[in-house]
GROMACS .gro file of C-alpha atoms in nm:
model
  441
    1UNK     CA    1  -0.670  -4.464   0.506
    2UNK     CA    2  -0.848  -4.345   0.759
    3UNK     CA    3  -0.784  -3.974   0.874
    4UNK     CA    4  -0.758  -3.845   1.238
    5UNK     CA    5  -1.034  -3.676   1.321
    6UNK     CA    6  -1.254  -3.966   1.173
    7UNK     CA    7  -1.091  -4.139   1.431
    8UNK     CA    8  -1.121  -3.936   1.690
    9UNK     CA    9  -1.520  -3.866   1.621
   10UNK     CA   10  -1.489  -4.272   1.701
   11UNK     CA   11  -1.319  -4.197   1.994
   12UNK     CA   12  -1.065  -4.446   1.848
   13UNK     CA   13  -0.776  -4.377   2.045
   14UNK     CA   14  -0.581  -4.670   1.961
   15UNK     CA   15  -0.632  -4.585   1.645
   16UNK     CA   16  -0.537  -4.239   1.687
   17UNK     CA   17  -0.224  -4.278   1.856
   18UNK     CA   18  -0.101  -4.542   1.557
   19UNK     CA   19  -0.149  -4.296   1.341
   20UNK     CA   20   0.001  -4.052   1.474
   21UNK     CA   21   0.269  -4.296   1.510
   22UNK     CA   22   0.324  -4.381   1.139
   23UNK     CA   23   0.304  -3.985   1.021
   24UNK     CA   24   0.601  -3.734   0.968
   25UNK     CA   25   0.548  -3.466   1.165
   26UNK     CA   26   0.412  -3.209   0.890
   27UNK     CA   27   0.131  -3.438   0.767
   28UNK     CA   28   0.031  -3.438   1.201
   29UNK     CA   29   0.081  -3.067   1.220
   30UNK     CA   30  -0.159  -3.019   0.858
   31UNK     CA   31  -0.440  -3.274   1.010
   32UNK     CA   32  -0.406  -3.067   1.382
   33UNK     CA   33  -0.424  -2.730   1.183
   34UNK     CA   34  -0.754  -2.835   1.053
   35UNK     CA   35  -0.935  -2.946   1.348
   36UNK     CA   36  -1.115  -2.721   1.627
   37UNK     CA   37  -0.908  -2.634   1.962
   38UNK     CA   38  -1.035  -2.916   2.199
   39UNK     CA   39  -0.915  -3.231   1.911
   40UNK     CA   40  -0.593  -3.079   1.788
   41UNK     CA   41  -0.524  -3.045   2.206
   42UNK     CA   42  -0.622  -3.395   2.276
   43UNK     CA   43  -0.447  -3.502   1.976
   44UNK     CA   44  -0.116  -3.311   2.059
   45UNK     CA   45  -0.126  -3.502   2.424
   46UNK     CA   46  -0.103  -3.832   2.249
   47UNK     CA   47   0.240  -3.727   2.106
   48UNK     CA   48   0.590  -3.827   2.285
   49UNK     CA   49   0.794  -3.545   2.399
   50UNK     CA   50   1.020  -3.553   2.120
   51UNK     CA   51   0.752  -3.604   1.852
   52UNK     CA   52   0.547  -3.326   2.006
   53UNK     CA   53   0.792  -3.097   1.961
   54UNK     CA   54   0.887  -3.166   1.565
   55UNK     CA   55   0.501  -3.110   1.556
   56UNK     CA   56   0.467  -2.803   1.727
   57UNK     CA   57   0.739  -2.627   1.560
   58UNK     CA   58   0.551  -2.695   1.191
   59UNK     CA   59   0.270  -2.538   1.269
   60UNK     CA   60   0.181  -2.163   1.217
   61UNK     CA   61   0.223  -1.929   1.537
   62UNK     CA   62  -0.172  -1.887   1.569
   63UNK     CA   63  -0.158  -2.297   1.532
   64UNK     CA   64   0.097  -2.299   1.829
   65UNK     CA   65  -0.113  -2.058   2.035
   66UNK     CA   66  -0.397  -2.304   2.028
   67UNK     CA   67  -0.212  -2.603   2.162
   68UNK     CA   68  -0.042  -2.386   2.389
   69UNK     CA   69  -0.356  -2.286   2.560
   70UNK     CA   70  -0.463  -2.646   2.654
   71UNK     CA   71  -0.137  -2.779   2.774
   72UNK     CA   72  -0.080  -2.770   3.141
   73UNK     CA   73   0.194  -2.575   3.284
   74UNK     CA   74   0.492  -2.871   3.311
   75UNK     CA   75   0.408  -2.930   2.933
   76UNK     CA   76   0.401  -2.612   2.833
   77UNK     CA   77   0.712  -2.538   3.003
   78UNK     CA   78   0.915  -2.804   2.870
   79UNK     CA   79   0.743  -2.730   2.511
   80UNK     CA   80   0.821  -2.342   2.501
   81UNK     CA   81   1.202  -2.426   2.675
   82UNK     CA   82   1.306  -2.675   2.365
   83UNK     CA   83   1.149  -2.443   2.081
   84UNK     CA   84   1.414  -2.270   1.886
   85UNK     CA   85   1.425  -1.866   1.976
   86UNK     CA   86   1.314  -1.762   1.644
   87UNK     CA   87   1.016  -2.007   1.612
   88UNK     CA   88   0.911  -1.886   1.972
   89UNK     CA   89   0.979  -1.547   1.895
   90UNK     CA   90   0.751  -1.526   1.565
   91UNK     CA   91   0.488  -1.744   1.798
   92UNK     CA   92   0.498  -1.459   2.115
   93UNK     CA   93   0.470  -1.160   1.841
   94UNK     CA   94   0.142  -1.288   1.760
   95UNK     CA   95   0.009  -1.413   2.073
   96UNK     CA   96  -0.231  -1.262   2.370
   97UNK     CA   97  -0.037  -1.085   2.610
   98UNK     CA   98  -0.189  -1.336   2.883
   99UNK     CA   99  -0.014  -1.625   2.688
  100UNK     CA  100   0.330  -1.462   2.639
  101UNK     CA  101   0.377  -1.392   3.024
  102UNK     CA  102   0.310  -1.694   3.027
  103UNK     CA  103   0.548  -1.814   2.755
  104UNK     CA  104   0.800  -1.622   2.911
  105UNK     CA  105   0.772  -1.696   3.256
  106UNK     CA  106   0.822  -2.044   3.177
  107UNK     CA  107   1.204  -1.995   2.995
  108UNK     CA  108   1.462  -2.009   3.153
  109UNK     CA  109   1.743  -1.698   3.174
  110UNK     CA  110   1.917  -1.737   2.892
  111UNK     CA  111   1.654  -1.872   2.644
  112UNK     CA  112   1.424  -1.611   2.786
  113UNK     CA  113   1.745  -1.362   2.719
  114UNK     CA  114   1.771  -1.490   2.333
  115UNK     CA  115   1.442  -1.476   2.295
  116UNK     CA  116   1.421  -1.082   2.454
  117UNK     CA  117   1.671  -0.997   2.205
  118UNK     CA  118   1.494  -1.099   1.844
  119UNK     CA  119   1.182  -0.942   2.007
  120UNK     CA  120   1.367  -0.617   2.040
  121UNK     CA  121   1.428  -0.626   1.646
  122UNK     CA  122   1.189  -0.440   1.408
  123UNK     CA  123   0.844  -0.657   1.312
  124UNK     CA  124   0.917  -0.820   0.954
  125UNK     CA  125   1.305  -0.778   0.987
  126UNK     CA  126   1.574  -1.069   0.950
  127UNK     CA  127   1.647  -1.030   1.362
  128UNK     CA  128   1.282  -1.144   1.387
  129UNK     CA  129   1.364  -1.468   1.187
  130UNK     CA  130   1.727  -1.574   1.233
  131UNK     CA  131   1.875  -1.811   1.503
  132UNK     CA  132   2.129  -1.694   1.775
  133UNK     CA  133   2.259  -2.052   1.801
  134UNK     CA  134   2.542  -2.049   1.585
  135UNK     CA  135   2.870  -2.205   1.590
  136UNK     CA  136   3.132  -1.917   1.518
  137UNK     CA  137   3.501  -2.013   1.430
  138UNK     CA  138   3.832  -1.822   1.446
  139UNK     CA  139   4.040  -1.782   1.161
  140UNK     CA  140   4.313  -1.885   1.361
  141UNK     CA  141   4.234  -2.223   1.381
  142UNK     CA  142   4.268  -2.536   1.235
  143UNK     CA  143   4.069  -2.760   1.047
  144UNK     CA  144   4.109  -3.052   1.339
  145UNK     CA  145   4.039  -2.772   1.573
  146UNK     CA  146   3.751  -2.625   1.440
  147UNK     CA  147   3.575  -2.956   1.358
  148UNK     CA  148   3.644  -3.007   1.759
  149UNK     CA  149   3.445  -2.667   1.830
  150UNK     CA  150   3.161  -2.798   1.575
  151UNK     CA  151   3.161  -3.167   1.806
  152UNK     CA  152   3.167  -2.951   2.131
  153UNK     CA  153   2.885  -2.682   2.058
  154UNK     CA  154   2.711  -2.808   1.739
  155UNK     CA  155   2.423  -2.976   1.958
  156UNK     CA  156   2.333  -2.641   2.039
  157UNK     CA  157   2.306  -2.477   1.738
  158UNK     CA  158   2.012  -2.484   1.493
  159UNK     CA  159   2.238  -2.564   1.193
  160UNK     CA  160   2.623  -2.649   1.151
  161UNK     CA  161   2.639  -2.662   0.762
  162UNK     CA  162   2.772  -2.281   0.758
  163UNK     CA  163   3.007  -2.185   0.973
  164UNK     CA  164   3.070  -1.813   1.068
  165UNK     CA  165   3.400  -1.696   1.131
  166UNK     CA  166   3.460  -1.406   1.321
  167UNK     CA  167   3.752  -1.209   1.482
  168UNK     CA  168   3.838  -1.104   1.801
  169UNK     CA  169   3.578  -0.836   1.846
  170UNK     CA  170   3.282  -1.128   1.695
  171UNK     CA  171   3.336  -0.930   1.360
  172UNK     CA  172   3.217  -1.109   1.065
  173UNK     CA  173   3.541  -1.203   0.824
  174UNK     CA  174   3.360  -1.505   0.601
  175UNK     CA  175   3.225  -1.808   0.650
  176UNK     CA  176   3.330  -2.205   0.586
  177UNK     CA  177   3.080  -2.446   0.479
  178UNK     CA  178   3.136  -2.821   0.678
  179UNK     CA  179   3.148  -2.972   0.389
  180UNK     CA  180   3.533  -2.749   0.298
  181UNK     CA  181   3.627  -2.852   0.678
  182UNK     CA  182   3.527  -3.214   0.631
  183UNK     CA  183   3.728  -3.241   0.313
  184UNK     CA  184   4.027  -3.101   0.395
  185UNK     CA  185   4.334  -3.165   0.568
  186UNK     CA  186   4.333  -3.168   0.934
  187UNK     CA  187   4.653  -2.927   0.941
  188UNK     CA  188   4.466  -2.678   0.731
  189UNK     CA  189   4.421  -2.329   0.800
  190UNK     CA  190   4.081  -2.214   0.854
  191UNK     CA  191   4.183  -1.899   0.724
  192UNK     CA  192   4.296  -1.992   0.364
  193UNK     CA  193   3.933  -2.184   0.326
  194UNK     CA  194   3.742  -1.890   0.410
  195UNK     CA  195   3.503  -1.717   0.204
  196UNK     CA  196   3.586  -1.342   0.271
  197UNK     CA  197   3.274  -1.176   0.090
  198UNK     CA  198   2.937  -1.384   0.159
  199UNK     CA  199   2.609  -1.264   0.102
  200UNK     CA  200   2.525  -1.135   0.438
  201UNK     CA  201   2.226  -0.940   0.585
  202UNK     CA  202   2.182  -0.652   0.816
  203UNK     CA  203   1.953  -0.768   1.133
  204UNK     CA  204   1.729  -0.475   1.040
  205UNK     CA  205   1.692  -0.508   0.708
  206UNK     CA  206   1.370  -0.674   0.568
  207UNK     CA  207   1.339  -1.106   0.601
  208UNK     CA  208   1.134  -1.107   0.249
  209UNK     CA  209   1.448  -0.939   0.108
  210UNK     CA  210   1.701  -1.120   0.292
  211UNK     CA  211   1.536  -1.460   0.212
  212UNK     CA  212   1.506  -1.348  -0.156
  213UNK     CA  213   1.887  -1.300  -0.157
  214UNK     CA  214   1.950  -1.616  -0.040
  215UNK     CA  215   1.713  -1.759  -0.303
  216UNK     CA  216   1.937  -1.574  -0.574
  217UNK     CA  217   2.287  -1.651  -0.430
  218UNK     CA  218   2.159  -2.020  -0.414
  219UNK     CA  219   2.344  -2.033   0.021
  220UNK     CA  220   2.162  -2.261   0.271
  221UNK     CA  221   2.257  -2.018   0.530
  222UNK     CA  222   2.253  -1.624   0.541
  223UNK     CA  223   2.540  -1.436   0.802
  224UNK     CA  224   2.353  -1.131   0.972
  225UNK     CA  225   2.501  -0.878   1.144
  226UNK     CA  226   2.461  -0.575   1.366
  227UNK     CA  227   2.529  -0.192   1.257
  228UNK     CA  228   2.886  -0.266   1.333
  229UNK     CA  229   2.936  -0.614   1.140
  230UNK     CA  230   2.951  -0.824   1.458
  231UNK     CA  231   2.792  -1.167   1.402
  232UNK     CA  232   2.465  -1.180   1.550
  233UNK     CA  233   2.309  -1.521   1.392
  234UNK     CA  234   2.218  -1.681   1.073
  235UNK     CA  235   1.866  -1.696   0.821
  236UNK     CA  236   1.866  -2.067   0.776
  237UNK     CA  237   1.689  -2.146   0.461
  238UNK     CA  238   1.409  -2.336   0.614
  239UNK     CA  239   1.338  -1.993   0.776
  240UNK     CA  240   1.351  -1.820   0.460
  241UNK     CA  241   1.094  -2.025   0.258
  242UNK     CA  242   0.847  -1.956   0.520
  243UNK     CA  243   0.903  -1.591   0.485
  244UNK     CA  244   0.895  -1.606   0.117
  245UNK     CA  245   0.570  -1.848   0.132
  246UNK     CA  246   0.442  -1.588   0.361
  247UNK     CA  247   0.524  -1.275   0.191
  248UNK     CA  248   0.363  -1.457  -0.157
  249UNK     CA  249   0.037  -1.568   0.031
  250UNK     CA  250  -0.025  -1.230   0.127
  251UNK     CA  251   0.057  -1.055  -0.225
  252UNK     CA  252  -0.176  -1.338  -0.412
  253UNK     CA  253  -0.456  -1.253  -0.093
  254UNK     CA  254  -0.400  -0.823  -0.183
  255UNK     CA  255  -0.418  -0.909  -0.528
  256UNK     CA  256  -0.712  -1.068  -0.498
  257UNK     CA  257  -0.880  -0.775  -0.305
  258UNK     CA  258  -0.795  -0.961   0.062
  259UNK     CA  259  -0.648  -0.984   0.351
  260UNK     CA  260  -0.390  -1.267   0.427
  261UNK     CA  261  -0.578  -1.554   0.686
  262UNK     CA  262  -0.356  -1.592   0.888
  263UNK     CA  263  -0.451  -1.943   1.030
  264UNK     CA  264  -0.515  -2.293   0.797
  265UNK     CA  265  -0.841  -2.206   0.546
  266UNK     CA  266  -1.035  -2.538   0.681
  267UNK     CA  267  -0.956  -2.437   1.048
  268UNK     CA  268  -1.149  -2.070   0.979
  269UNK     CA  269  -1.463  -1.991   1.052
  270UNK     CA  270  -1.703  -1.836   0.793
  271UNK     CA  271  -1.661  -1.506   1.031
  272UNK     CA  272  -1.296  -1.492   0.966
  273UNK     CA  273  -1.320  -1.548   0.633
  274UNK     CA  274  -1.563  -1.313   0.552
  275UNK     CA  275  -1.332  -1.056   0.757
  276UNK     CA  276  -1.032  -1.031   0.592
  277UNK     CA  277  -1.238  -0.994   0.231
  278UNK     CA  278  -1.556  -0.747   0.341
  279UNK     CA  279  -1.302  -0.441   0.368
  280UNK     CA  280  -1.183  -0.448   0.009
  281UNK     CA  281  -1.524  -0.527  -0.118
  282UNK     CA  282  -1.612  -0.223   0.067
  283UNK     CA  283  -1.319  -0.001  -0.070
  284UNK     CA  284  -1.378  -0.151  -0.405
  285UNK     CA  285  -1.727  -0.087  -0.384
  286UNK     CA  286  -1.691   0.267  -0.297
  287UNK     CA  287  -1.441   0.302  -0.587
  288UNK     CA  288  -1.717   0.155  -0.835
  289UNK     CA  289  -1.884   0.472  -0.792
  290UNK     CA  290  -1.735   0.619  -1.016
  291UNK     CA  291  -1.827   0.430  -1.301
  292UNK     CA  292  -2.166   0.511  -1.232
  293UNK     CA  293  -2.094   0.884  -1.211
  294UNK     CA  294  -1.939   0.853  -1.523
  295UNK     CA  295  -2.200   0.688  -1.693
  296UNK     CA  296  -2.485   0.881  -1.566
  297UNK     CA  297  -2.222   1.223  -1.710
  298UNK     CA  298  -2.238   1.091  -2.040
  299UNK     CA  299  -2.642   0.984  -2.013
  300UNK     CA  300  -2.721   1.213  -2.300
  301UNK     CA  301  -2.495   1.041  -2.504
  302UNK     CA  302  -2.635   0.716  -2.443
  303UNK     CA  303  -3.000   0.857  -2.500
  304UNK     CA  304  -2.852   0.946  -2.869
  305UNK     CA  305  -2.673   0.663  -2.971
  306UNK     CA  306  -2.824   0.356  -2.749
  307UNK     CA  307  -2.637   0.069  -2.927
  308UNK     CA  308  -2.322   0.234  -2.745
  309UNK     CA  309  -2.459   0.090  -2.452
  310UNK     CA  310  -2.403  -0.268  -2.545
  311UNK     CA  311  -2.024  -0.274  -2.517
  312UNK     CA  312  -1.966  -0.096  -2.218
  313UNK     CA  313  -1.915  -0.427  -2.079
  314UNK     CA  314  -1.673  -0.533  -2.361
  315UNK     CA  315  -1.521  -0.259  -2.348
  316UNK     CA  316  -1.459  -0.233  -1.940
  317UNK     CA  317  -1.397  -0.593  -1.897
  318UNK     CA  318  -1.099  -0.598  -2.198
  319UNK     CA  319  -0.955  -0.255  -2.029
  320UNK     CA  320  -0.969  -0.409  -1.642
  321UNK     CA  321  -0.809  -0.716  -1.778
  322UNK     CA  322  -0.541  -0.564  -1.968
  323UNK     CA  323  -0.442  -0.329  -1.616
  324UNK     CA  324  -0.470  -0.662  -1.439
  325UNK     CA  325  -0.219  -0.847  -1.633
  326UNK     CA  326   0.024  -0.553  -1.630
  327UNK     CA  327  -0.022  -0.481  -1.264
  328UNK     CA  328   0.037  -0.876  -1.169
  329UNK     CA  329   0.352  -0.874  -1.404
  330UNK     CA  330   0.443  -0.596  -1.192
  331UNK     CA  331   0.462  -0.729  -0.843
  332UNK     CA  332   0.598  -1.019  -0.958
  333UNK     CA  333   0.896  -0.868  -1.121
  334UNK     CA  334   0.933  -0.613  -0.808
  335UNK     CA  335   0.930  -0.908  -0.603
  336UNK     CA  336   1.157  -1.098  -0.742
  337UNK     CA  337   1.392  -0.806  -0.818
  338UNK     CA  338   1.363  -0.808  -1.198
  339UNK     CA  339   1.242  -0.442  -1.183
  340UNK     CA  340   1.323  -0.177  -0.959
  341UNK     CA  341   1.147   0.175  -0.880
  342UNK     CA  342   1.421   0.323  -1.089
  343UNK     CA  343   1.330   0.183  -1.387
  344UNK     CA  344   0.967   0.350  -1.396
  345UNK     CA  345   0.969   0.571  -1.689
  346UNK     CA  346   1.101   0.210  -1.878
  347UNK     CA  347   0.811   0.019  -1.772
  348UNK     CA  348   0.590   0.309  -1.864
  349UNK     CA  349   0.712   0.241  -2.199
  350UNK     CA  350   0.685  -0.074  -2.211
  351UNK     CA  351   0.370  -0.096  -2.126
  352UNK     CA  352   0.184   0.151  -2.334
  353UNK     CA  353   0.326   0.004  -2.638
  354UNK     CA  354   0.247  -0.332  -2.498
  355UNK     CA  355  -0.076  -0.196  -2.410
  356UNK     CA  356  -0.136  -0.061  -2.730
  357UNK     CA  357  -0.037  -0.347  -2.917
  358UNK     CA  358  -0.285  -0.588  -2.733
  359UNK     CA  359  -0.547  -0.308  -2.830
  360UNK     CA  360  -0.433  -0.298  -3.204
  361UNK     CA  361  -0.484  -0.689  -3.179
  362UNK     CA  362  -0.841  -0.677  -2.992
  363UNK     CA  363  -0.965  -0.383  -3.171
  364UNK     CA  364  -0.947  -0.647  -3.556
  365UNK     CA  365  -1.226  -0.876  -3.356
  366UNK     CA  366  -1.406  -0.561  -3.235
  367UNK     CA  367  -1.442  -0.438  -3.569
  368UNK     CA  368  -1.556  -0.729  -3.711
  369UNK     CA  369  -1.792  -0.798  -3.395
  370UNK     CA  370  -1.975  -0.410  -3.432
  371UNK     CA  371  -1.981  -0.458  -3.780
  372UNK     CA  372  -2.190  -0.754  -3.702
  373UNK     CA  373  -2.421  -0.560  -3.465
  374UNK     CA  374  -2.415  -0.210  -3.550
  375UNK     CA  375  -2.330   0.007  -3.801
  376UNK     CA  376  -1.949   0.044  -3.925
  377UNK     CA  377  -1.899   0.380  -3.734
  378UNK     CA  378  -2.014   0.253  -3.384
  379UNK     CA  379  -1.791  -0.049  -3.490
  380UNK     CA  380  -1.508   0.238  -3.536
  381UNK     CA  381  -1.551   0.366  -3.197
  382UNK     CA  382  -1.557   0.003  -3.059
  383UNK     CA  383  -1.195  -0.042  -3.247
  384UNK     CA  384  -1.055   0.280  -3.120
  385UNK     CA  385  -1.129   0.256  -2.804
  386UNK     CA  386  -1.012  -0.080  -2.741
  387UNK     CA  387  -0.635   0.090  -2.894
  388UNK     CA  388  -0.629   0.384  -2.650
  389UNK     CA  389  -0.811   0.160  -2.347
  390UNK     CA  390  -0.542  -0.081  -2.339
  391UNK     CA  391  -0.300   0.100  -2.369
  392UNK     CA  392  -0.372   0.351  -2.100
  393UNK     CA  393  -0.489   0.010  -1.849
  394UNK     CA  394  -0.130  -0.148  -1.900
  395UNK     CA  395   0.074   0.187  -1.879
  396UNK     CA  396  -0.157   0.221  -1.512
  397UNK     CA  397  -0.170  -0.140  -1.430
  398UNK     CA  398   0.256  -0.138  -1.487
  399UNK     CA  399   0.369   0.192  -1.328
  400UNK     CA  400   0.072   0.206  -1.039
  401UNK     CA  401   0.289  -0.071  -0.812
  402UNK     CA  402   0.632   0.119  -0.889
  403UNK     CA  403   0.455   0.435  -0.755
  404UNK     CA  404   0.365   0.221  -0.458
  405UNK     CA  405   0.674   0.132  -0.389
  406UNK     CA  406   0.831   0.462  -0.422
  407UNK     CA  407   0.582   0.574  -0.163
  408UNK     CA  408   0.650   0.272   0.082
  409UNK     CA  409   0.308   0.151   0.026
  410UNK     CA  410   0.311  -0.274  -0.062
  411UNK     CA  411   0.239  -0.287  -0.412
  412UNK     CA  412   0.003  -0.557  -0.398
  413UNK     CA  413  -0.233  -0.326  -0.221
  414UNK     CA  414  -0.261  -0.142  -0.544
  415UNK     CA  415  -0.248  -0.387  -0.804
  416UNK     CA  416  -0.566  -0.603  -1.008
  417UNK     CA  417  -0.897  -0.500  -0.804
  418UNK     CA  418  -0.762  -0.147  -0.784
  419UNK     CA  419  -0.598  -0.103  -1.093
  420UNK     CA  420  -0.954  -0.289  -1.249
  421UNK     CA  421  -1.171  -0.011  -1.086
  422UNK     CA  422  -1.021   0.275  -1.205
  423UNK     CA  423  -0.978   0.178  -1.522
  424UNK     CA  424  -1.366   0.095  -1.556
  425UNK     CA  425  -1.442   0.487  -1.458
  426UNK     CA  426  -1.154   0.647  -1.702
  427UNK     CA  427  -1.243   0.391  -1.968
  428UNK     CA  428  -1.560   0.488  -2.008
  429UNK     CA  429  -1.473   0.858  -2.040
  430UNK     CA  430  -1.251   0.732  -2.304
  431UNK     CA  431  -1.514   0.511  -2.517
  432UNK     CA  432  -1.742   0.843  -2.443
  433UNK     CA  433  -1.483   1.118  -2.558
  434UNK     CA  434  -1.401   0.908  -2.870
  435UNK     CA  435  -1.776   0.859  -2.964
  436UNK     CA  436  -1.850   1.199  -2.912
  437UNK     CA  437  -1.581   1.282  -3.193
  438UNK     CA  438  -1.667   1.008  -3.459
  439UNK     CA  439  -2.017   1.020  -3.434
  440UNK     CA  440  -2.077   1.411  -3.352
  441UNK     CA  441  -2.307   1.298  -3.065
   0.00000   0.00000   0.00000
């Protein structure tokens, strides 16, 4: 099948627009993220109102900026006025300021007023993310009644599956799913379907860990609230994947020594790829250093016993993998809250006798490897070393994200390139110290 820019390098526009016809709006919005500004534009144009808009709201915010840019100013206003708040919201936090007067001039009062109001929450905070357009029920009603409140305002809203119910004073008492309203009687009482103790989230507290909640407590929908409990929207779980797909593309990027891209990888230039990697290489490079301060410390050890030199990149490369694994296994498990920073001094233990089993395992094959090379007390150094190595790069690799996190600092920052580098420079004053002792050097 032939793609769209193929046919738009034809200047097949026929053949564009049935194509564009026949997709589902995330297979257009992947094929416009890939193409350069003036295509994904002219592209975009082709689209019916309605169409356009399923379109526009799948694509990232820097995605959105793009088309935005190349609409004229009826389209754009009609565009921007149908978005939901929280998908313009996330769109205007990123954009240039000349494109969110622009944004904003175009609402009208009260989107413009919704919209004001999940700006004014913390960046990376559930307010950022959730949707204002709720339907709310009393507990007073009944179930005929409040299915009549879901006919009445449930074009509105972004979602209608959970249903908030509130008192008086917008207070937060439970929720109702539609599904309990839809199956009961119509003379039922709200009241005595409600769930009185849902998960619920603070509008300040962080999206990756309100999403993760949801993720655990298995709800389509997450109640948040203000600092008095009053009902200010919900985290609708389509929301909440793309803040946990977000949060986990930028740990896997950190891990990897990286900055996140923040727009599609085939869209990038080789500039902006080559930005968000050159600082780490940088750091990292820096960092190397001292491996090479380390090694030119112990030269005169090297001068008398030259065959050490030959697995210092054994030796390195088993130590930097072992801190690796541990510091991935890490993150993970602080992400998905199977460890907390409490629990340091247990994953210290963990992983040194993890550590040092790995090393007991490795250090059989380095035996047997010197022995094959060298002489049976270099061999014994190579053994040793690979014992205490590991287990020192797992008990850093483990606690060094912990530590991170205690200090507010994102663990991913500190995890496999870091953890890697150091544990080059200290494990070579380890396979040093340790030959300096067996073979009196």
């Amino acid at each position: 099948m032939t793609h769209l820019p193929a046919l738009l390098e034809e200047h097949n526009l026929a053949g564009a627009l049935e194509w564009l016809e026949t997709q589902p709006p995330y297979a257009i919005a992947d094929e416009l993220a890939r193409m350069d500004a003036v295509n994904s534009v002219i592209s975009f144009r082709l689209l019916d109102k309605d169409r356009a808009l399923e379109v526009f709201e799948e694509l990232d915010p820097v995605d959105q900026q793009q088309i935005l840019q190349g609409l004229r100013d009826q389209a754009f206003r009609d565009l921007v006025e149908n978005m939901d708040p929280d998908d313009r919201a996330r769109m205007l936090k990123e954009a240039p300021a000349k494109v969110a007067q622009r944004v904003l001039a175009g609402l009208s009062a009260h989107e413009r007023q919704m919209t004001a109001a999940l700006l004014g929450y913390p960046e990376g905070s559930v307010g950022r993310y959730m949707t204002p357009e709720t339907v709310a029920l009393q507990q007073d009603l009944t179930v005929a009644q409040a299915l009549e409140t879901v006919r009445r305002r449930g074009a509105r809203a972004e979602t209608i599956y959970t249903l908030p119910v509130v008192d008086a004073g917008r207070r937060l008492t439970g929720i109702v799913e539609l599904r309990e309203l839809v199956l009961s009687e119509p003379e039922t009482m709200v009241a005595a379907l409600v769930e009185t103790e849902p998960p619920m989230a603070k509008a300040t507290d962080r999206a990756e860990d309100a999403a993760r909640l949801m993720r655990e407590t298995n709800v389509l929908d997450l109640p948040v609230v203000d600092s008095e409990d009053r009902l200010v929207g919900l985290l609708t779980s389509d929301d909440a994947f793309e803040v946990i797909e977000a949060a986990d593309t930028e740990d896997v990027a950190r891990q990897a020594g990286a900055e996140p891209l923040e727009r599609h990888y085939m869209s990038a230039s080789v500039f902006q790829l080559s930005r968000t990697r050159v600082l780490w290489l940088m750091l990292l490079l820096v960092a190397a250093i001292l491996t090479v301060m380390v090694t030119r410390a112990f030269e005169g050890e090297l001068e008398s016993a030259t065959q050490l030199a030959l697995f210092i990149p054994l030796l390195i490369g088993a130590g930097g993998n072992a801190g690796a694994q541990a510091a991935t296994a890490a993150v993970r498990a602080l992400a998905v809250g199977e460890v907390r920073v409490g629990d340091l001094l247990k994953v210290i233990w963990r992983e040194c006798r993890t550590g040092l089993l790995l090393g007991s395992m490795l250090a059989v094959v380095g035996l047997l490897v010197g022995s094959l090379f060298v002489g049976w007390d270099v061999a014994a150094v190579i053994a040793l070393t690979l014992i205490v190595i590991c287990g020192w790069a797992s008990t850093v690799g483990g606690t060094m994200p912990l530590l991170a996190k205690r200090l507010k600092i994102d663990p991913a920052v500190v995890s496999a390139p870091m953890v890697t580098t150091l544990v080059d420079a200290t494990g070579l004053v380890i396979y040093f110290s340790i030959a300096k002792v067996i073979l009196g050097i």
